[in-house]
Short mmCIF file of C-alpha atoms in Angstrom, two decimals:
data_model
loop_
_atom_site.label_atom_id
_atom_site.label_comp_id
_atom_site.label_asym_id
_atom_site.label_seq_id
_atom_site.Cartn_x
_atom_site.Cartn_y
_atom_site.Cartn_z
CA MET I 1 -0.66 12.83 0.38
CA PRO I 2 -4.06 13.86 -0.27
CA ASN I 3 -6.87 16.04 2.13
CA ILE I 4 -9.52 14.66 1.30
CA LYS I 5 -10.92 11.95 4.13
CA SER I 6 -11.98 9.64 1.19
CA ALA I 7 -8.75 10.53 -0.92
CA VAL I 8 -6.93 9.15 1.65
CA LYS I 9 -8.35 6.09 2.68
CA ARG I 10 -8.50 5.25 -1.15
CA VAL I 11 -4.03 5.40 -1.16
CA LYS I 12 -3.98 3.52 1.79
CA THR I 13 -6.67 0.69 0.50
CA ILE I 14 -4.80 0.37 -3.11
CA SER I 15 -1.74 0.05 -1.32
CA THR I 16 -3.14 -2.38 0.71
CA ARG I 17 -4.35 -4.12 -3.20
CA THR I 18 -1.41 -3.53 -4.85
CA LEU I 19 0.33 -5.41 -2.17
CA ARG I 20 -2.37 -8.20 -2.49
CA ASN I 21 -2.33 -8.66 -6.77
CA ALA I 22 1.30 -8.53 -6.71
CA ALA I 23 1.58 -11.26 -4.11
CA ALA I 24 -1.13 -13.36 -5.98
CA LYS I 25 1.07 -12.19 -9.68
CA SER I 26 3.93 -13.86 -8.22
CA ALA I 27 2.56 -17.14 -6.73
CA LEU I 28 1.45 -17.69 -10.16
CA ARG I 29 4.45 -17.09 -11.91
CA THR I 30 5.70 -19.30 -9.34
CA SER I 31 3.37 -22.13 -10.18
CA ILE I 32 3.40 -21.91 -13.76
CA LYS I 33 7.95 -21.92 -13.50
CA LYS I 34 7.44 -25.12 -11.11
CA TYR I 35 5.85 -26.71 -13.68
CA GLU I 36 7.66 -25.70 -16.67
CA LEU I 37 11.04 -26.54 -15.05
CA ALA I 38 9.31 -29.91 -14.20
CA LEU I 39 8.53 -30.14 -18.29
CA ALA I 40 12.02 -29.68 -19.02
CA SER I 41 13.31 -32.07 -16.44
CA ASN I 42 11.44 -34.70 -17.65
CA ASP I 43 9.86 -35.25 -14.34
CA ALA I 44 6.88 -37.39 -13.53
CA ASN I 45 5.09 -35.07 -11.50
CA ALA I 46 4.77 -32.48 -14.93
CA PRO I 47 0.49 -33.66 -15.27
CA ALA I 48 -0.03 -32.72 -11.49
CA LEU I 49 1.96 -29.57 -11.77
CA LEU I 50 0.28 -28.75 -14.56
CA LYS I 51 -3.07 -29.30 -12.97
CA ALA I 52 -1.92 -27.18 -10.11
CA ALA I 53 -1.28 -24.32 -12.93
CA CYS I 54 -4.47 -24.23 -14.14
CA ARG I 55 -5.82 -23.84 -10.79
CA SER I 56 -3.65 -21.22 -9.93
CA LEU I 57 -4.58 -19.61 -13.38
CA ASP I 58 -8.27 -20.01 -12.53
CA LYS I 59 -8.27 -18.19 -9.63
CA ALA I 60 -6.20 -15.28 -10.26
CA VAL I 61 -9.31 -14.86 -13.12
CA THR I 62 -11.33 -14.67 -10.05
CA LYS I 63 -9.56 -12.31 -8.59
CA GLY I 64 -9.62 -10.06 -11.63
CA LEU I 65 -5.91 -10.52 -12.05
CA LEU I 66 -6.03 -11.89 -15.30
CA HIS I 67 -9.05 -11.60 -18.16
CA LYS I 68 -10.69 -15.00 -19.14
CA ASN I 69 -9.30 -15.27 -22.67
CA THR I 70 -5.34 -14.86 -21.69
CA ALA I 71 -5.88 -17.47 -18.64
CA ALA I 72 -7.41 -19.84 -21.27
CA ARG I 73 -4.70 -19.57 -23.51
CA LYS I 74 -2.00 -19.98 -21.18
CA LYS I 75 -3.68 -22.91 -20.14
CA SER I 76 -4.07 -24.62 -23.66
CA ARG I 77 -0.41 -23.09 -23.95
CA LEU I 78 0.59 -25.17 -21.20
CA THR I 79 -1.03 -28.52 -22.23
CA LYS I 80 0.39 -27.85 -25.28
CA LYS I 81 4.00 -28.10 -24.33
CA LEU I 82 3.01 -31.11 -22.08
CA ASN I 83 1.20 -32.93 -24.88
CA LYS I 84 4.87 -32.19 -27.10
CA THR I 85 6.47 -34.09 -24.86
CA ALA I 86 4.71 -36.84 -24.10
#
């Protein structure tokens, strides 16, 4: 633990942000996984879940969790999977 007051505050801030980022990344992975499971089981709800997954990816970019090109690549691949099954 640091001795300097500002460093102590940084440690607390970083731990809070780490928890928030972990929760957001987990939610992102969950939305993608739900979509992929629906796609695998030929669920009619897959297009709606794709939309939700893309929205989650866009939010992750806004929050700084993912780079915009990474999100674009993931959205492209998810859409490609849907088009391949249709």
